[in-house]
Short mmCIF file of C-alpha atoms in Angstrom, two decimals:
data_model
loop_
_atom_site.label_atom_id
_atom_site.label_comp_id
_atom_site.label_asym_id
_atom_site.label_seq_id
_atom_site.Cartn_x
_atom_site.Cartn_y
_atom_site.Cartn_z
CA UNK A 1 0.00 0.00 0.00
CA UNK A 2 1.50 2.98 -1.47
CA UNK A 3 0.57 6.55 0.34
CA UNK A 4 0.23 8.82 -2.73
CA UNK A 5 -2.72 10.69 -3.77
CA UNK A 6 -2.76 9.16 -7.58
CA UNK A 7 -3.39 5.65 -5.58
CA UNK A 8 -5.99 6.58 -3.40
CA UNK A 9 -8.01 8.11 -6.04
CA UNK A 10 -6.96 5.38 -9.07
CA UNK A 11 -8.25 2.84 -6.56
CA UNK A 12 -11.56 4.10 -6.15
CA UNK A 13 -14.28 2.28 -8.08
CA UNK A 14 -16.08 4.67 -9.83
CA UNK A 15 -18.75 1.86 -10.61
CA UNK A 16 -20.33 2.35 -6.89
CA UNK A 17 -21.39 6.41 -6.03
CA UNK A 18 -20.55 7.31 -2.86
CA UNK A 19 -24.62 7.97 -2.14
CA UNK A 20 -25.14 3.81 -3.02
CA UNK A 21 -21.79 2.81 -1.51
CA UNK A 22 -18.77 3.76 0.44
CA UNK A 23 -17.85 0.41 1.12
CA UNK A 24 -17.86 -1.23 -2.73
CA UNK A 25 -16.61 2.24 -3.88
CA UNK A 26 -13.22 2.18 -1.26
CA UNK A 27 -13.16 -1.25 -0.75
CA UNK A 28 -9.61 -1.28 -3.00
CA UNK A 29 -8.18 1.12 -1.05
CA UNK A 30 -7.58 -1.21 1.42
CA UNK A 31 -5.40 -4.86 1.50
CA UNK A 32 -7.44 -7.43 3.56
CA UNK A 33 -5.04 -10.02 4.89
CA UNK A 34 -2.89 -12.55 2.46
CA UNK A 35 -3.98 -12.21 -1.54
CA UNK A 36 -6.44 -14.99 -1.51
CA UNK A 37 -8.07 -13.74 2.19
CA UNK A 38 -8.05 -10.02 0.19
CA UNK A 39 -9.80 -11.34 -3.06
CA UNK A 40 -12.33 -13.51 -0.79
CA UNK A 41 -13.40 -10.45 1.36
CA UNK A 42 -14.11 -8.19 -1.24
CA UNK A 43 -15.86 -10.82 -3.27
CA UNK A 44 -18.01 -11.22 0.42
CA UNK A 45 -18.66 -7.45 0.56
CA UNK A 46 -20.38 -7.12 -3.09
CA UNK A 47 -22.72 -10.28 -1.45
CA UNK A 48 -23.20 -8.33 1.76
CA UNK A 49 -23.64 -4.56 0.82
CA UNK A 50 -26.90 -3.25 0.73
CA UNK A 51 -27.07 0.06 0.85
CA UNK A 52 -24.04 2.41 2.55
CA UNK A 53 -24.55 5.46 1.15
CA UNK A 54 -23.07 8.88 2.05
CA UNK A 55 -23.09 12.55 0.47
CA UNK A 56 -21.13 15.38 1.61
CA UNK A 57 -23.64 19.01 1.27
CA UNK A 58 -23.56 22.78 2.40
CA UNK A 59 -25.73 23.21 5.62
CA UNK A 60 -25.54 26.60 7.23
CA UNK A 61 -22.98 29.63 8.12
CA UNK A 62 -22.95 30.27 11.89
CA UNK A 63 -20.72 33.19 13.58
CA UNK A 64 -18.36 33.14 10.24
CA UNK A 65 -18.08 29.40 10.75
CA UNK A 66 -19.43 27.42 7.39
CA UNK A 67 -21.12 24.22 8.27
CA UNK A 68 -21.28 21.02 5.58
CA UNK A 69 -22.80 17.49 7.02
CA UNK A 70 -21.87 14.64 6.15
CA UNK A 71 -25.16 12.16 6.09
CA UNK A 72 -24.99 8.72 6.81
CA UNK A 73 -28.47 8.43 7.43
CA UNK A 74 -30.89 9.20 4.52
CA UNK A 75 -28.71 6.73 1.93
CA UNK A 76 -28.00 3.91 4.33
CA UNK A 77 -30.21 0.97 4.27
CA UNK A 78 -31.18 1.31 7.87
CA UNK A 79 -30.78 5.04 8.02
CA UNK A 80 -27.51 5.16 10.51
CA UNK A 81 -24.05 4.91 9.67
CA UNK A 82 -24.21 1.71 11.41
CA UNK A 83 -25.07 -0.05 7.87
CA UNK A 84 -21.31 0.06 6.90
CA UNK A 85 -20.75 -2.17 10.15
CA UNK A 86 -23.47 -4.60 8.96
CA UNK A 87 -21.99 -4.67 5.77
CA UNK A 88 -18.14 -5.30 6.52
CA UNK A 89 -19.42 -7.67 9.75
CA UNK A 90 -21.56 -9.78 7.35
CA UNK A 91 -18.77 -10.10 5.30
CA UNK A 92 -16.03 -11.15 8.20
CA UNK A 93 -18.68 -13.55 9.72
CA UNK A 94 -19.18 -15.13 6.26
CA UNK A 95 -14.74 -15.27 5.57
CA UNK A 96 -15.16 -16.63 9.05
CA UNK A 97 -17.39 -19.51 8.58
CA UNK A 98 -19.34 -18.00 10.96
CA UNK A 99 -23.21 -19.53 10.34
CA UNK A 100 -24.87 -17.85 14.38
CA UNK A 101 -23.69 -14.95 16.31
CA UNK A 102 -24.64 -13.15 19.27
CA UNK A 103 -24.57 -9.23 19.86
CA UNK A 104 -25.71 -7.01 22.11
CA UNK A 105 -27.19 -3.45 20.89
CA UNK A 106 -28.36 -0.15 22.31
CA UNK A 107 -30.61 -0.03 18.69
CA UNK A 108 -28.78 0.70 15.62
CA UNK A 109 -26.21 -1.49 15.68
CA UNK A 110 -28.31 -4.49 16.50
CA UNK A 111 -30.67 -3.42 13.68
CA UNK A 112 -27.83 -3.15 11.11
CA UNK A 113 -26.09 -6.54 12.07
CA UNK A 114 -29.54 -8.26 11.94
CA UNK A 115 -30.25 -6.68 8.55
CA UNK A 116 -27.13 -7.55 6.98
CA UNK A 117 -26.32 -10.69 8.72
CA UNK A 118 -30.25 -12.86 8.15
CA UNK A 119 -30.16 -11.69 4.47
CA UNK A 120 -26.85 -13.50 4.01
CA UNK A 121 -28.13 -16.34 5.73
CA UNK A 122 -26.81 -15.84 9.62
CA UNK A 123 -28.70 -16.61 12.49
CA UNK A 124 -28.75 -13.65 15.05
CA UNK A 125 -29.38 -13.32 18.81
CA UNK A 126 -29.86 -9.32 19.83
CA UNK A 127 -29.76 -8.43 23.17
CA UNK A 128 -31.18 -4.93 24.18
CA UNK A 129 -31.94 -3.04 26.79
CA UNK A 130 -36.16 -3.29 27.30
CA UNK A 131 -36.61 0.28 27.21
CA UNK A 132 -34.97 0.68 23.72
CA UNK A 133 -37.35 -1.88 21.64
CA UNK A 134 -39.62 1.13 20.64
CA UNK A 135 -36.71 2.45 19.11
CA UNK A 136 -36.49 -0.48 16.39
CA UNK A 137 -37.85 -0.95 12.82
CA UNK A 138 -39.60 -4.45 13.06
CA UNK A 139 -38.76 -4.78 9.82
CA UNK A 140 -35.20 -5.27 10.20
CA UNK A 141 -36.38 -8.01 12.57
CA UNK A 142 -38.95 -10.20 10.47
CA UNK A 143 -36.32 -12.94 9.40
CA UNK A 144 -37.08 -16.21 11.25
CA UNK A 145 -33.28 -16.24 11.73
CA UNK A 146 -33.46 -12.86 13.79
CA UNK A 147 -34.12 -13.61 17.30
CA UNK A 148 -34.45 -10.22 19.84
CA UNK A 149 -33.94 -10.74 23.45
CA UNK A 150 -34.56 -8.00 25.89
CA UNK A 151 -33.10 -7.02 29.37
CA UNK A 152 -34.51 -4.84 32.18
CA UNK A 153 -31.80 -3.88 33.29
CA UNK A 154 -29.14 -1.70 30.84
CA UNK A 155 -26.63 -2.48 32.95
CA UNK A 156 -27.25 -6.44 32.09
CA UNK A 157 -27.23 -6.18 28.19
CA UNK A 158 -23.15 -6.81 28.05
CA UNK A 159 -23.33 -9.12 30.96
CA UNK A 160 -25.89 -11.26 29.73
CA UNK A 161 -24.87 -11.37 26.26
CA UNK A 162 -21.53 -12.39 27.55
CA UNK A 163 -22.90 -15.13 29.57
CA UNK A 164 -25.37 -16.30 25.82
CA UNK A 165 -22.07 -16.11 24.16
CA UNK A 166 -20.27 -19.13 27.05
CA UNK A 167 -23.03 -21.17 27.29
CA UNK A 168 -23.67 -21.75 23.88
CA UNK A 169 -21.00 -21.55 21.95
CA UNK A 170 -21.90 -18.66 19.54
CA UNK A 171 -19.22 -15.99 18.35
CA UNK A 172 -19.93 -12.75 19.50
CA UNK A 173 -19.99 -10.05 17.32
CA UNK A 174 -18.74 -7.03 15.72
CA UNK A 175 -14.76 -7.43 16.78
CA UNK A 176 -13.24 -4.08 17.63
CA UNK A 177 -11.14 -3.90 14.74
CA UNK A 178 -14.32 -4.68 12.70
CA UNK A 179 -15.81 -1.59 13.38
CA UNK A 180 -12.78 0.58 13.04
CA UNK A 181 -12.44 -1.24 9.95
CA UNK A 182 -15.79 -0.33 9.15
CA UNK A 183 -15.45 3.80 9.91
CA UNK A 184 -11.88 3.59 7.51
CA UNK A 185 -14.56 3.93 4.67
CA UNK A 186 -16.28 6.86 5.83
CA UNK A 187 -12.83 8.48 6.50
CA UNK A 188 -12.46 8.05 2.79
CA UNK A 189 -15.43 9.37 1.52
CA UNK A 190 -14.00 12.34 3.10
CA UNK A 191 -10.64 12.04 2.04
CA UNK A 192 -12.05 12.32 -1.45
CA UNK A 193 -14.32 14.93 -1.17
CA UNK A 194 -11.00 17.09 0.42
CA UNK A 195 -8.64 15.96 -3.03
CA UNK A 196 -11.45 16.44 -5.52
CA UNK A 197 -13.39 19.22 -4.47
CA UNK A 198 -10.27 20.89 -2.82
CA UNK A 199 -12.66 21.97 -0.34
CA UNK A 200 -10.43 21.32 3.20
CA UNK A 201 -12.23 21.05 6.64
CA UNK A 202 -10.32 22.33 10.12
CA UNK A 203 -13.08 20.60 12.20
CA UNK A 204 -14.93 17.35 12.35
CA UNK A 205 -17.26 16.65 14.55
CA UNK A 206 -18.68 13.72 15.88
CA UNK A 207 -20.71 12.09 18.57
CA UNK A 208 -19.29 9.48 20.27
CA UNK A 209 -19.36 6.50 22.81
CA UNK A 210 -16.57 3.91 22.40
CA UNK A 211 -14.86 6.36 19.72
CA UNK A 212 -15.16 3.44 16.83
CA UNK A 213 -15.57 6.74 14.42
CA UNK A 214 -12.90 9.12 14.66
CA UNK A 215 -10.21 6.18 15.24
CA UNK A 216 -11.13 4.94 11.99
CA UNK A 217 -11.52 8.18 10.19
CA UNK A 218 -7.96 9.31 10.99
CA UNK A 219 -6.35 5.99 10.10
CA UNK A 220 -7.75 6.99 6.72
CA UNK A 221 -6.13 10.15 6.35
CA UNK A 222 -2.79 9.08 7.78
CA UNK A 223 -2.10 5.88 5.98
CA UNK A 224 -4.14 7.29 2.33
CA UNK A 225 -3.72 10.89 2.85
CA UNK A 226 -0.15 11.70 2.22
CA UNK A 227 -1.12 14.71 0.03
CA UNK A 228 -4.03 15.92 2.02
CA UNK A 229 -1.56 18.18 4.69
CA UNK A 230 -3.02 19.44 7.12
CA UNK A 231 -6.01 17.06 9.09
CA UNK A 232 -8.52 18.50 10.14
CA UNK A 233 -8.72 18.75 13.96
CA UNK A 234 -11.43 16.29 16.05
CA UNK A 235 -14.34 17.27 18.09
CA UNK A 236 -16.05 14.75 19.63
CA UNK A 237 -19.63 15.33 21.96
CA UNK A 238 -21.18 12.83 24.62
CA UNK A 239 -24.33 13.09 26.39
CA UNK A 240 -23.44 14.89 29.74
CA UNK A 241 -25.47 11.62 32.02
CA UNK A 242 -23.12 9.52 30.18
CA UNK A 243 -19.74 10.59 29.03
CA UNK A 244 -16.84 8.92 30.62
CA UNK A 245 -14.40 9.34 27.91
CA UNK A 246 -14.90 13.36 28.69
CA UNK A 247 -14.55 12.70 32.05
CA UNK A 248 -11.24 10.95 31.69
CA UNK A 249 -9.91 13.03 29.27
CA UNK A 250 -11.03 16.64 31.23
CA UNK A 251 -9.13 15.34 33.87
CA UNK A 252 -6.29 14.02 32.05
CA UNK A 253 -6.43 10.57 33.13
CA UNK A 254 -4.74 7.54 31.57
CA UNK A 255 -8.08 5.04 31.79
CA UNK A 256 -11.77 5.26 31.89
CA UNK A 257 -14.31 5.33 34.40
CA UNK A 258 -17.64 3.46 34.00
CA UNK A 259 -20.98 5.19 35.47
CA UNK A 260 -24.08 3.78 36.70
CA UNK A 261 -27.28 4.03 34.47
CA UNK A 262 -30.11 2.09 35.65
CA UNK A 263 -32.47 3.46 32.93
CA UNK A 264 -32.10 4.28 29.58
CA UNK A 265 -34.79 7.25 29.74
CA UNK A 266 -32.31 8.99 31.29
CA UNK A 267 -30.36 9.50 28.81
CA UNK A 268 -30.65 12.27 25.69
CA UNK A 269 -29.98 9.58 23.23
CA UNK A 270 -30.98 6.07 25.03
CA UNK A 271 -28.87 4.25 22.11
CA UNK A 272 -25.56 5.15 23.95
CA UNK A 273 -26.60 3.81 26.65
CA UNK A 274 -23.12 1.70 27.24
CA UNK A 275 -21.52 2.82 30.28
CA UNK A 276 -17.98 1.12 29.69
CA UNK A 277 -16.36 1.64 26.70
CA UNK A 278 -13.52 0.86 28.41
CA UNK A 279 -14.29 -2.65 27.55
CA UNK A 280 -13.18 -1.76 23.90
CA UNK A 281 -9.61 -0.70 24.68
CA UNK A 282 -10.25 2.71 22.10
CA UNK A 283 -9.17 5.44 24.69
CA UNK A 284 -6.26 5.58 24.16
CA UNK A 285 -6.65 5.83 20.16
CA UNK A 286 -8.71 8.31 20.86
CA UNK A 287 -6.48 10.39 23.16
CA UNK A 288 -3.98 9.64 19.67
CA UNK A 289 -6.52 11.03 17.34
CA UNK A 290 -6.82 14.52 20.04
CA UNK A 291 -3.52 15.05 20.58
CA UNK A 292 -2.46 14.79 17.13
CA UNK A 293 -5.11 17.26 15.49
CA UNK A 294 -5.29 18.94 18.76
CA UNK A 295 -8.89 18.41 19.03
CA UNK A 296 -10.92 18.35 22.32
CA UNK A 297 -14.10 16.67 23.85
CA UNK A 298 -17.34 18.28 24.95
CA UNK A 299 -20.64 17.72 26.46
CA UNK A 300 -24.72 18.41 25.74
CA UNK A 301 -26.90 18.45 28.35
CA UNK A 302 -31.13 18.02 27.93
CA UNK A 303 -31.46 21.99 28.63
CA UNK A 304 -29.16 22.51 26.33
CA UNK A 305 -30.26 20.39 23.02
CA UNK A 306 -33.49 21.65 24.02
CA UNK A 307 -32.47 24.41 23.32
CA UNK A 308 -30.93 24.06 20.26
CA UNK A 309 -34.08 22.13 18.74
CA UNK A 310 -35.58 26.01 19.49
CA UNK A 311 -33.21 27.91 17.91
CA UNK A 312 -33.97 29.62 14.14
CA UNK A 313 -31.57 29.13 11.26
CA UNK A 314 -32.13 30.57 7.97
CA UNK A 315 -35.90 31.50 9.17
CA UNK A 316 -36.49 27.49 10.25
CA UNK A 317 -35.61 25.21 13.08
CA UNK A 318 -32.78 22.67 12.28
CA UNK A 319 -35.24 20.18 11.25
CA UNK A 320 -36.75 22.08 8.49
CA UNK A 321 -33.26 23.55 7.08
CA UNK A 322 -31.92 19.23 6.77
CA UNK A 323 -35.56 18.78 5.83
CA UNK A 324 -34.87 21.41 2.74
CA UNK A 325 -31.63 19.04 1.81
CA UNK A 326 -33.28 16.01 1.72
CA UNK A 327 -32.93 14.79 5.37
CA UNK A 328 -35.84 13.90 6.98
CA UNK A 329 -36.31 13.73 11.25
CA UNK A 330 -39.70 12.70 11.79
CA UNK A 331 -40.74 12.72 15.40
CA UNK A 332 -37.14 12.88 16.31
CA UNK A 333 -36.96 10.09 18.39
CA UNK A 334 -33.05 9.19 17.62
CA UNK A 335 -31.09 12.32 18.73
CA UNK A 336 -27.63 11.12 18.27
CA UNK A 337 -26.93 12.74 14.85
CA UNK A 338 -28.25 16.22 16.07
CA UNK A 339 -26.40 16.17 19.37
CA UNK A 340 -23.11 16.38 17.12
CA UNK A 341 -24.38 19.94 15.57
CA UNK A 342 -25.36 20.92 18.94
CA UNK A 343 -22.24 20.26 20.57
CA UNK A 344 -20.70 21.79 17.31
CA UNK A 345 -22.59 25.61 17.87
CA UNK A 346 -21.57 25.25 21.49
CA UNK A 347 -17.72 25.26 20.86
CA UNK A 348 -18.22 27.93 17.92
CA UNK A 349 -19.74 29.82 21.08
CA UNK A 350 -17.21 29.06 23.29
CA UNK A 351 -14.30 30.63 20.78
CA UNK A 352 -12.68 26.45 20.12
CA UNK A 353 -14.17 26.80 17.05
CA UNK A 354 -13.06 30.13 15.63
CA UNK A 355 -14.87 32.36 12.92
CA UNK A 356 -13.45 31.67 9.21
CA UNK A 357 -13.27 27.46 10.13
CA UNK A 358 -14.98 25.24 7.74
CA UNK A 359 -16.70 21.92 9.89
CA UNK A 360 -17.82 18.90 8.61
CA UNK A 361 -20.78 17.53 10.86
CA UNK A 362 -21.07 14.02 11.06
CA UNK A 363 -24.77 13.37 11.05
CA UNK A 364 -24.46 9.22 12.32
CA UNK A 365 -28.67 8.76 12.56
CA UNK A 366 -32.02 10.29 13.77
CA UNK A 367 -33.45 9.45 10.53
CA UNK A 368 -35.69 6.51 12.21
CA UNK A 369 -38.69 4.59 10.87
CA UNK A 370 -39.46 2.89 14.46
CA UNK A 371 -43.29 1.05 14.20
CA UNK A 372 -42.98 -0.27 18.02
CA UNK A 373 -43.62 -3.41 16.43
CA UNK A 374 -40.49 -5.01 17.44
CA UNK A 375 -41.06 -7.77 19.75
CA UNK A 376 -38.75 -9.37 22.09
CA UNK A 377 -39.01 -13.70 22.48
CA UNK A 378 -37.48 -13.61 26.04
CA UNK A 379 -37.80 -10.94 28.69
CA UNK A 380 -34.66 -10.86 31.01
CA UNK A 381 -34.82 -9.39 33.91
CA UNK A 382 -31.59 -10.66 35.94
CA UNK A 383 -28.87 -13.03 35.60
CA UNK A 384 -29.69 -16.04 37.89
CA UNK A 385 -33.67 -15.57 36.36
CA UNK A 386 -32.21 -15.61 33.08
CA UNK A 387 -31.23 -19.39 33.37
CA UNK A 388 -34.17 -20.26 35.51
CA UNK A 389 -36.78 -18.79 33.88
CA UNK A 390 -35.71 -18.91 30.04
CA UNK A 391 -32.66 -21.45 30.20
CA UNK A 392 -34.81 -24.15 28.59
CA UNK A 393 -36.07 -22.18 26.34
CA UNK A 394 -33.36 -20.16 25.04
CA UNK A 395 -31.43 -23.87 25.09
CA UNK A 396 -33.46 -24.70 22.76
CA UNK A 397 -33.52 -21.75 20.33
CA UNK A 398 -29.69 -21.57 20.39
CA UNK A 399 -29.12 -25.33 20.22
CA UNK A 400 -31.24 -26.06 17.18
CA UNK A 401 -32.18 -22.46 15.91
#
């Protein structure tokens, strides 16, 4: 893998648009293991991919700062970004020999694997937290291979899918370098947009939980970005009930601290609801990615997104303006995406962001189609009740399928 410009770009496969997909269109970019593992894997990704889409657009000037989003909602098969991980999972689970796998969710993830993984033929076991099954498109959970397990408890999703994963035997999905593997793609779509439009970015902003995004993003532009100078610099935004990487980093220390949430209506956007991404190892890739752009964390608050939903731009709330490029929020139910532009305004306010920047805004979901249809076959509501009260019949779901 050479690092020149002329590669990047002559590898790009002009067949696949960005808006269908990022992952057939960059896939070549990349080398995938030995030469027959490579030429499998990419031969698995034109079986898995769906949909991935992602455009680059113009949003909105604020205090001399011009604003561009990048969606990876409105062109992704399940409307997050999370449809890239389906697609390159699929794929790894299939090079794998991987036939039933287990994951655990907060929504769009678990929507995205299911999605990609039944229609190429695996058998899936979701685990997610109770309160979070309204968020789901029962759609994406029809297959007879999909089976959706909920837990009362938030705190229990890991654990029990952890303890699903021992007793039977299943492989337990996505791997860590999966999903940065996955957000390497969407650091090229921008990579390209920066070489061919020649339109540079000094901010990108992101929210984040276990940091999967930005990690993955900046591998792009340091291993395929030799002529692109200059990065731009990193801002990532967590929910203020639920932001230990801030934490940590605020207070400049070397490892994570988990929290305590015993309800996901707590939080602004329920789908982060993980409260130790420590258990990913990404901090300190993520303390790489800030020190090397010199970026910096923040936080949003309820008060203050609620306050930002109130706001005018261009004569219209934020929902009209994406709504007048194509983006569509409905009810607004999946916040994630929007907390990013929040968090974005708040540094411009706070001077981080300074007037005559260009940002790109990474707008990961909050385009949802939920039909609270989505029902769960088992109910967990502890550990020890979880092998008393469903053992047999979980046994037998996972034994024969």
């Amino acid at each position: 893998m050479t690092n020149s410009k002329s590669h990047f770009l002559e590898s790009i496969d002009r067949k696949y648009p960005a808006e269908t997909s990022i992952v057939l269109r960059y896939r070549n970019a990349f080398t995938f293991g030995t030469e027959e593992e490579d030429a499998r894997f990419k031969d698995l990704l034109k079986c898995t991919s769906i949909r991935e889409g992602a455009r680059i657009f113009y949003l909105l000037k604020y205090k001399g700062v011009e604003i561009f989003a990048l969606d990876e909602t409105s062109l992704m098969h399940t409307n997050t970004l999370k449809s890239i991980d389906g697609c390159v999972t699929t794929a790894r689970c299939k090079l794998a020999g991987y036939d039933r796998v287990v994951l655990e969710t907060g929504g769009n993830t678990g929507a995205a694997l299911t999605a990609f993984g039944t229609r190429s033929g695996l058998e899936t076991f979701c685990f997610i937290p109770q309160e979070n099954l309204p968020l789901l498109n029962s759609k994406f959970f029809a297959s007879k291979k999909a089976h959706l397990i909920s837990v009362e408890d938030p705190g229990l999703v890991k654990k029990s899918t952890q303890l699903f994963e021992k007793l039977y035997g299943l492989k337990h999905i996505p791997e860590t370098r999966w999903r940065i593997e996955a957000s390497r793609f969407r650091g090229l779509r921008i990579l390209e947009y920066m070489l061919e439009e020649t339109k540079k970015f000094d901010w990108i902003t992101q929210t984040i939980s276990a940091a999967f995004g930005p990690i993955g993003i900046y591998w792009s532009f340091w291993n395929l970005g030799k002529n692109l100078g200059r990065v731009p610099r990193f801002l990532g935004i967590q929910q203020e009930v639920n932001c230990p990487m801030y934490r940590a980093w605020k207070a400049r220390r070397p490892n994570l601290r988990s929290l305590k949430i015993d309800s996901t209506s707590k939080l602004l956007t329920p789908v982060m609801y993980d409260v130790k991404p420590h258990t990913y190892g990404t901090y300190r890739d993520l303390l790489g990615v800030l020190e090397k752009t010199k970026g910096a964390l923040c936080t949003m608050s309820r008060s203050e997104f609620s306050t930002f939903l109130d706001r005018d731009f261009e004569g219209m709330g934020i929902r009209g303006l994406l709504k007048e490029n194509g983006v569509e929020m409905g009810e607004l139910k999946e916040k994630t995406g929007l907390i990013a532009l929040a968090g974005t305004l708040k540094e411009i306010d706070a001077g981080t962001i300074r007037k005559g920047s260009r940002v790109l805004w990474c707008l990961t979901s909050g385009v949802s189609h939920e039909d609270s249809g989505a029902k769960a076959e088992f109910n967990i509501s502890g550990l020890k009740g979880m092998l008393r009260d469903y053992g047999e019949q979980i046994s037998l779901v996972a034994s024969h399928g």
